[in-house]
CSV table of C-alpha atoms and ligand atoms in Angstrom, one decimal:
chain,number,residue,atom,x,y,z
X,10,MET,CA,27.5,-5.3,9.7
X,11,PRO,CA,23.4,-6.5,9.1
X,12,LYS,CA,21.9,-4.3,6.7
X,13,ARG,CA,19.6,-1.3,8.8
X,14,ALA,CA,16.9,-0.5,6.8
X,15,VAL,CA,14.2,2.5,7.7
X,16,VAL,CA,10.7,1.7,7.0
X,17,THR,CA,8.9,4.9,7.3
X,18,GLY,CA,4.3,4.1,7.7
X,19,GLY,CA,6.7,0.9,9.8
X,20,ALA,CA,3.8,0.3,12.0
X,21,GLY,CA,0.8,1.0,9.2
X,22,PHE,CA,-0.8,-2.9,7.5
X,23,LEU,CA,1.8,-2.8,5.1
X,24,GLY,CA,5.2,-1.3,7.1
X,25,SER,CA,4.7,-3.9,10.0
X,26,HIS,CA,4.3,-6.8,7.6
X,27,LEU,CA,7.1,-5.3,6.3
X,28,CYS,CA,9.7,-5.0,9.2
X,29,GLU,CA,8.6,-8.3,10.1
X,30,ARG,CA,9.7,-9.8,6.6
X,31,LEU,CA,12.9,-7.2,6.2
X,32,LEU,CA,14.3,-8.8,10.5
X,33,ALA,CA,13.4,-12.6,9.4
X,34,ASP,CA,15.5,-11.3,6.2
X,35,GLY,CA,18.4,-10.0,9.0
X,36,TYR,CA,18.2,-6.3,8.8
X,37,HIS,CA,18.3,-3.9,11.0
X,38,VAL,CA,15.0,-2.0,10.7
X,39,VAL,CA,13.3,1.3,12.5
X,40,CYS,CA,10.6,1.6,12.3
X,41,VAL,CA,9.1,5.1,12.1
X,42,ASP,CA,5.7,6.8,12.6
X,43,ASN,CA,3.7,8.9,14.1
X,44,LEU,CA,0.6,6.6,14.2
X,45,VAL,CA,-2.2,8.3,12.5
X,46,THR,CA,-3.3,6.1,10.8
X,47,GLY,CA,-0.4,2.9,12.1
X,48,VAL,CA,-1.3,1.1,15.1
X,49,ALA,CA,1.0,0.8,17.7
X,50,ARG,CA,-0.2,-3.3,18.0
X,51,ASN,CA,0.8,-3.6,14.9
X,52,ILE,CA,4.1,-4.0,15.9
X,53,LYS,CA,3.6,-5.4,19.1
X,54,HIS,CA,5.9,-8.6,18.8
X,55,LEU,CA,8.7,-6.6,17.6
X,56,GLU,CA,8.8,-4.8,20.3
X,57,GLY,CA,11.9,-5.6,22.0
X,58,ARG,CA,13.5,-8.3,19.4
X,59,ARG,CA,17.3,-7.2,18.4
X,60,GLY,CA,17.8,-4.8,16.0
X,61,PHE,CA,14.7,-3.5,16.5
X,62,GLU,CA,14.2,0.4,16.9
X,63,ILE,CA,10.8,2.2,16.8
X,64,ILE,CA,11.1,6.3,16.4
X,65,GLN,CA,7.2,8.3,16.3
X,66,HIS,CA,7.9,10.8,14.5
X,67,ASN,CA,5.7,12.7,11.8
X,68,VAL,CA,8.5,12.4,8.5
X,69,SER,CA,6.3,15.5,7.3
X,70,GLU,CA,9.1,17.0,8.8
X,71,PRO,CA,12.8,15.5,9.3
X,72,LEU,CA,14.1,13.8,11.1
X,73,TYR,CA,18.1,12.7,11.5
X,74,LEU,CA,19.5,9.4,11.8
X,75,GLU,CA,22.7,8.7,13.9
X,76,GLY,CA,24.5,5.8,12.2
X,77,THR,CA,24.3,3.8,9.4
X,78,VAL,CA,21.4,3.5,6.7
X,79,ASP,CA,21.6,1.4,4.2
X,80,ALA,CA,17.2,1.7,2.8
X,81,ILE,CA,15.0,3.2,3.2
X,82,LEU,CA,10.9,2.9,2.2
X,83,HIS,CA,9.4,5.5,2.1
X,84,PHE,CA,5.8,3.7,2.9
X,85,ALA,CA,3.7,6.6,4.7
X,86,SER,CA,1.3,7.8,4.3
X,87,PRO,CA,-2.9,7.7,5.4
X,88,ALA,CA,-3.3,5.0,2.1
X,89,SER,CA,-7.4,4.4,2.4
X,90,PRO,CA,-10.2,6.7,0.7
X,91,VAL,CA,-12.1,7.0,3.5
X,92,ASP,CA,-8.1,8.2,6.0
X,93,TYR,CA,-7.4,10.4,3.8
X,94,ALA,CA,-10.3,12.2,3.4
X,95,GLN,CA,-9.8,12.2,6.7
X,96,HIS,CA,-6.8,13.4,6.5
X,97,PRO,CA,-6.2,15.4,3.4
X,98,ILE,CA,-3.6,18.3,4.2
X,99,ALA,CA,-1.1,15.0,6.6
X,100,THR,CA,-1.8,12.7,3.0
X,101,LEU,CA,-0.9,15.6,1.2
X,102,LYS,CA,2.2,17.0,3.3
X,103,VAL,CA,3.8,12.9,3.4
X,104,GLY,CA,3.6,12.4,-0.5
X,105,THR,CA,5.0,15.5,-1.1
X,106,LEU,CA,6.7,17.0,2.4
X,107,GLY,CA,7.7,13.5,3.4
X,108,THR,CA,8.7,12.0,0.3
X,109,HIS,CA,11.9,15.3,0.4
X,110,ASN,CA,12.7,14.4,3.8
X,111,MET,CA,13.1,10.2,3.2
X,112,LEU,CA,15.0,11.5,-0.3
X,113,GLY,CA,17.4,14.4,1.4
X,114,LEU,CA,18.0,11.3,4.5
X,115,ALA,CA,18.2,8.2,1.6
X,116,ARG,CA,20.9,10.4,-0.1
X,117,ALA,CA,22.6,12.2,3.2
X,118,LYS,CA,23.2,8.1,4.4
X,119,GLY,CA,24.2,7.1,0.3
X,120,ALA,CA,21.3,5.0,1.6
X,121,VAL,CA,19.0,2.9,-0.8
X,122,PHE,CA,15.2,4.3,-1.2
X,123,LEU,CA,12.4,2.4,-2.2
X,124,LEU,CA,9.0,4.7,-2.8
X,125,ALA,CA,5.6,3.4,-2.3
X,126,SER,CA,3.6,4.2,-4.8
X,127,THR,CA,-0.1,3.7,-6.3
X,128,SER,CA,-2.4,2.6,-8.8
X,129,GLU,CA,-4.0,5.6,-7.7
X,130,VAL,CA,-1.5,8.0,-9.6
X,131,TYR,CA,-4.0,5.5,-12.7
X,132,GLY,CA,-6.8,7.8,-11.1
X,133,ASP,CA,-9.7,6.1,-12.8
X,134,PRO,CA,-7.9,4.8,-16.0
X,135,LEU,CA,-8.9,4.5,-19.5
X,136,VAL,CA,-7.3,2.0,-20.1
X,137,HIS,CA,-7.6,-1.0,-18.8
X,138,PRO,CA,-5.6,-3.7,-17.4
X,139,GLN,CA,-3.0,-0.5,-16.4
X,140,PRO,CA,0.6,-0.7,-17.5
X,141,GLU,CA,2.9,1.0,-16.0
X,142,THR,CA,3.7,3.8,-19.5
X,143,TYR,CA,-0.5,5.0,-18.8
X,144,TRP,CA,0.2,8.7,-16.8
X,145,GLY,CA,-3.5,8.0,-16.2
X,146,ASN,CA,-6.7,10.2,-14.7
X,147,VAL,CA,-6.7,12.1,-12.4
X,148,ASN,CA,-9.3,14.3,-10.7
X,149,PRO,CA,-6.2,16.7,-8.8
X,150,ILE,CA,-9.5,19.1,-7.2
X,151,GLY,CA,-11.0,15.7,-6.1
X,152,PRO,CA,-11.6,14.4,-2.5
X,153,ARG,CA,-8.9,11.6,-3.8
X,154,GLY,CA,-6.5,13.7,-5.0
X,155,VAL,CA,-5.1,14.6,-2.0
X,156,TYR,CA,-4.0,11.1,-1.8
X,157,ASP,CA,-3.3,10.6,-6.7
X,158,GLU,CA,-1.8,14.0,-6.5
X,159,ALA,CA,0.9,13.2,-3.3
X,160,LYS,CA,1.7,10.2,-4.4
X,161,ARG,CA,2.6,10.9,-8.2
X,162,ALA,CA,4.2,14.3,-6.6
X,163,ALA,CA,6.0,11.6,-4.9
X,164,GLU,CA,7.0,9.6,-7.9
X,165,ALA,CA,8.3,12.6,-9.7
X,166,PHE,CA,10.5,13.9,-6.0
X,167,THR,CA,12.1,10.4,-6.4
X,168,MET,CA,12.6,10.3,-10.3
X,169,ALA,CA,14.4,14.1,-10.0
X,170,TYR,CA,16.7,12.4,-7.2
X,171,HIS,CA,17.6,9.8,-9.5
X,172,ARG,CA,18.8,12.2,-11.9
X,173,THR,CA,19.3,15.1,-10.1
X,174,HIS,CA,21.8,13.4,-8.0
X,175,LYS,CA,22.4,9.9,-9.0
X,176,LEU,CA,20.2,8.3,-6.3
X,177,ARG,CA,19.0,4.8,-6.3
X,178,THR,CA,16.0,5.1,-6.5
X,179,ARG,CA,12.9,2.5,-6.4
X,180,ILE,CA,8.8,3.1,-7.2
X,181,VAL,CA,6.5,0.4,-6.3
X,182,ARG,CA,2.9,1.4,-8.1
X,183,ILE,CA,0.7,-1.2,-5.1
X,184,PHE,CA,-2.5,-1.7,-6.4
X,185,ASN,CA,-4.7,-3.0,-3.6
X,186,THR,CA,-3.7,-5.2,-1.1
X,187,TYR,CA,-5.8,-6.6,1.4
X,188,GLY,CA,-4.4,-9.3,4.4
X,189,PRO,CA,-4.1,-9.8,9.1
X,190,ARG,CA,-3.3,-6.2,10.6
X,191,MET,CA,-5.6,-4.0,8.4
X,192,ARG,CA,-8.0,-2.0,10.1
X,193,LEU,CA,-11.2,-2.9,10.4
X,194,ASN,CA,-12.6,0.8,10.6
X,195,ASP,CA,-10.3,1.7,8.3
X,196,GLY,CA,-13.1,2.2,6.0
X,197,ARG,CA,-11.6,0.1,2.7
X,198,ALA,CA,-14.5,-2.7,0.6
X,199,ALA,CA,-12.7,-5.6,2.0
X,200,PRO,CA,-12.1,-5.1,5.6
X,201,ASN,CA,-16.1,-3.2,6.2
X,202,PHE,CA,-17.5,-6.8,4.5
X,203,ILE,CA,-15.5,-8.8,6.8
X,204,ARG,CA,-16.3,-6.6,9.8
X,205,GLN,CA,-20.0,-6.4,8.8
X,206,ALA,CA,-20.3,-10.1,7.8
X,207,LEU,CA,-18.8,-11.0,10.9
X,208,ALA,CA,-21.3,-9.1,12.8
X,209,GLY,CA,-24.3,-10.1,11.4
X,210,GLU,CA,-24.7,-6.1,9.6
X,211,PRO,CA,-25.4,-5.5,6.3
X,212,LEU,CA,-23.2,-5.4,4.0
X,213,THR,CA,-22.5,-1.5,1.8
X,214,VAL,CA,-21.8,-2.1,-1.5
X,215,TYR,CA,-21.5,1.3,-3.0
X,216,GLY,CA,-23.5,1.9,-6.2
X,217,ASP,CA,-24.3,-1.3,-8.5
X,218,GLY,CA,-21.1,-2.5,-7.4
X,219,SER,CA,-20.0,-3.8,-10.8
X,220,GLN,CA,-16.6,-1.3,-10.6
X,221,THR,CA,-13.7,-3.7,-10.3
X,222,ARG,CA,-10.8,-4.4,-8.3
X,223,SER,CA,-7.8,-7.3,-8.0
X,224,LEU,CA,-7.2,-7.4,-5.3
X,225,CYS,CA,-3.8,-9.0,-3.8
X,226,TYR,CA,-2.4,-11.0,-0.6
X,227,VAL,CA,0.5,-8.9,1.5
X,228,ASP,CA,2.5,-11.4,1.7
X,229,ASP,CA,2.7,-12.1,-2.0
X,230,LEU,CA,3.1,-7.9,-2.2
X,231,VAL,CA,5.5,-8.9,0.3
X,232,GLU,CA,8.2,-10.4,-1.4
X,233,GLY,CA,7.6,-8.2,-4.8
X,234,ILE,CA,8.9,-5.5,-2.6
X,235,LEU,CA,11.8,-7.2,-1.4
X,236,ALA,CA,12.5,-8.4,-4.8
X,237,LEU,CA,12.7,-4.7,-6.3
X,238,LEU,CA,14.7,-3.8,-3.7
X,239,GLN,CA,17.6,-6.3,-5.0
X,240,THR,CA,17.4,-4.8,-8.5
X,241,ASP,CA,18.5,-1.5,-9.6
X,242,TYR,CA,15.3,-0.6,-11.3
X,243,SER,CA,14.6,3.0,-11.1
X,244,ASP,CA,11.2,3.0,-12.9
X,245,PRO,CA,8.3,2.4,-11.6
X,246,VAL,CA,7.0,-1.5,-11.1
X,247,ASN,CA,3.4,-2.4,-11.1
X,248,LEU,CA,2.6,-5.0,-7.8
X,249,GLY,CA,-0.8,-6.5,-7.6
X,250,ASN,CA,-2.8,-9.5,-7.9
X,251,PRO,CA,-4.1,-9.3,-11.9
X,252,THR,CA,-7.6,-11.6,-10.4
X,253,GLU,CA,-10.2,-8.9,-11.6
X,254,VAL,CA,-13.7,-9.0,-9.5
X,255,THR,CA,-16.5,-6.8,-9.2
X,256,ILE,CA,-16.9,-5.2,-5.9
X,257,LEU,CA,-20.6,-7.0,-5.5
X,258,GLU,CA,-18.7,-10.0,-6.1
X,259,LEU,CA,-16.3,-10.1,-3.3
X,260,ALA,CA,-19.3,-9.0,-1.4
X,261,ASN,CA,-20.4,-11.8,-1.8
X,262,LEU,CA,-17.3,-13.7,-1.7
X,263,ILE,CA,-16.6,-12.7,1.8
X,264,ARG,CA,-20.5,-13.5,3.0
X,265,GLU,CA,-20.0,-17.1,2.2
X,266,LEU,CA,-16.6,-17.4,3.2
X,267,CYS,CA,-17.5,-16.0,6.8
X,268,ALA,CA,-21.3,-18.1,6.6
X,269,SER,CA,-23.3,-14.8,7.5
X,270,THR,CA,-27.2,-14.2,6.4
X,271,SER,CA,-26.0,-10.6,5.6
X,272,GLU,CA,-28.3,-8.5,3.1
X,273,ILE,CA,-26.1,-6.4,0.9
X,274,ALA,CA,-27.6,-2.3,1.1
X,275,TYR,CA,-26.9,-0.5,-1.9
X,276,LYS,CA,-25.2,3.4,-0.9
X,277,PRO,CA,-24.1,5.8,-3.3
X,278,LEU,CA,-21.1,5.8,-5.2
X,279,PRO,CA,-18.1,7.9,-3.4
X,280,GLU,CA,-17.0,11.3,-6.2
X,281,ASP,CA,-14.7,10.0,-8.5
X,282,ASP,CA,-14.2,6.3,-8.0
X,283,PRO,CA,-12.9,4.3,-10.2
X,284,LYS,CA,-14.8,1.9,-11.8
X,285,GLN,CA,-11.9,-1.0,-13.2
X,286,ARG,CA,-8.7,-1.2,-11.5
X,287,ARG,CA,-6.0,-4.7,-12.8
X,288,PRO,CA,-2.9,-3.6,-13.0
X,289,ASP,CA,-0.4,-5.2,-16.3
X,290,ILE,CA,2.6,-7.3,-13.8
X,291,THR,CA,4.0,-8.0,-17.2
X,292,ARG,CA,7.1,-6.1,-16.2
X,293,ALA,CA,6.6,-7.0,-12.3
X,294,ARG,CA,6.9,-11.0,-14.3
X,295,THR,CA,9.8,-10.0,-16.3
X,296,LEU,CA,11.7,-8.2,-13.9
X,297,LEU,CA,11.3,-9.8,-10.8
X,298,HIS,CA,10.7,-13.6,-11.3
X,299,TRP,CA,7.5,-12.6,-9.4
X,300,THR,CA,3.2,-14.0,-9.9
X,301,PRO,CA,1.2,-13.8,-6.9
X,302,ARG,CA,0.5,-17.1,-5.4
X,303,THR,CA,-2.2,-16.3,-2.8
X,304,ASP,CA,-6.3,-16.7,-4.6
X,305,LEU,CA,-7.8,-14.9,-3.3
X,306,GLY,CA,-10.2,-17.2,-1.4
X,307,VAL,CA,-7.7,-18.6,0.6
X,308,GLY,CA,-5.9,-14.9,1.3
X,309,LEU,CA,-9.3,-13.8,1.9
X,310,GLN,CA,-10.2,-17.0,4.5
X,311,GLN,CA,-6.3,-16.1,6.3
X,312,THR,CA,-7.7,-12.3,6.1
X,313,ILE,CA,-11.6,-12.9,8.2
X,314,ALA,CA,-9.8,-15.3,11.2
X,315,SER,CA,-7.4,-13.3,12.2
X,316,PHE,CA,-10.3,-10.3,12.0
X,317,ARG,CA,-11.5,-13.0,14.4
X,318,GLN,CA,-9.2,-13.6,16.8
X,319,GLY,CA,-9.7,-9.7,17.5
G,426,UDP,N1,-16.7,0.6,-1.4
G,426,UDP,C1,-18.0,-0.7,-1.3
G,426,UDP,N2,-18.2,-1.0,-0.2
G,426,UDP,C2,-17.6,-0.7,1.0
G,426,UDP,C3,-15.9,0.6,1.5
G,426,UDP,C4,-15.5,0.4,0.1
G,426,UDP,O1,-18.9,-1.0,-2.1
G,426,UDP,O2,-18.4,-0.4,2.1
G,426,UDP,C5,-16.3,0.2,-2.9
G,426,UDP,C6,-15.4,0.7,-3.4
G,426,UDP,O3,-17.1,2.2,-4.0
G,426,UDP,C7,-14.8,0.9,-4.0
G,426,UDP,C8,-14.6,-0.4,-3.7
G,426,UDP,O4,-14.4,-1.1,-2.8
G,426,UDP,O5,-15.4,1.3,-5.1
G,426,UDP,C9,-12.6,-0.4,-3.2
G,426,UDP,O6,-12.3,0.6,-2.3
G,426,UDP,P1,-11.7,0.8,-1.4
G,426,UDP,O7,-12.5,1.3,0.1
G,426,UDP,O8,-11.3,-1.1,-0.8
G,426,UDP,O9,-10.7,1.1,-2.3
G,426,UDP,P2,-9.9,1.4,-3.3
G,426,UDP,O10,-10.1,1.2,-4.5
G,426,UDP,O11,-11.2,2.7,-3.7
G,426,UDP,O12,-8.7,2.5,-3.7
């Protein structure tokens, strides 16, 4: 019997890549999404494939499924700062109630549960780069608090189920990731800059652009997630690309790759915007023998090409 995996947020950017990869690996896949920030088009090409089911459902409400489930990958959540500012309560609910519901489903089915957590649990970090042992610097009442605290609660829920019910759990802390199927209007730096560069509009750099991020290509990330799923490791694992760039460098690189003559337009820095971010991936390297392979320029070129195709 093929294994059956549930992917919540399966029509989202990361979720859709995961569904595709799990199907390719021989899993049956149940894609659950309420399409608030997920996009039906992301999974259109998988519709009708043997072993692929789609359920439109908000996992902040309980979900009962027939049949066996071997793995639940909980990826449902608005995930860009613009999206969670637009859906603050839904973001809090899916990270807390949604995680509780999916842990309950995993327990009922005896499935392994993998939580998509985030580098946002480190907030505006005072330790650089960020190892999993760092507890973070999060403003609970700021605009990002709805996402950061929901994911921190999700981690606490996951560990509680692991400790109390001996549930097999995994926690992946995902750092900035980019690639095809990001929404051009999700508000994040890479899709914003690409959209603006291709349209000949100014690239909106927030603040002076000296804040840093480290961007991982989606295929590398998916590889790491699948590797983590196969382990029996329940503590959090950072996955991301440790190559750090300033946002201004990113804007200039994208402008160059798009052969664009757009200007840079400096805009105010959003509240609580982390000043620096880079994963310490020693744990992932040691445990999973995983390392991201895609160079930023190459990954961006592939992303730009996919955005050009529309
Ligand atoms: N950013 C920017 N211009 C944009 C979008 C984002 O300068 O059009 C900056 C943002 O302020 C942050 C960084 O790029 O410092 C990364 O933002 P993103 O929304 O991609 O995700 P974050 O890492 O903050 O969650």
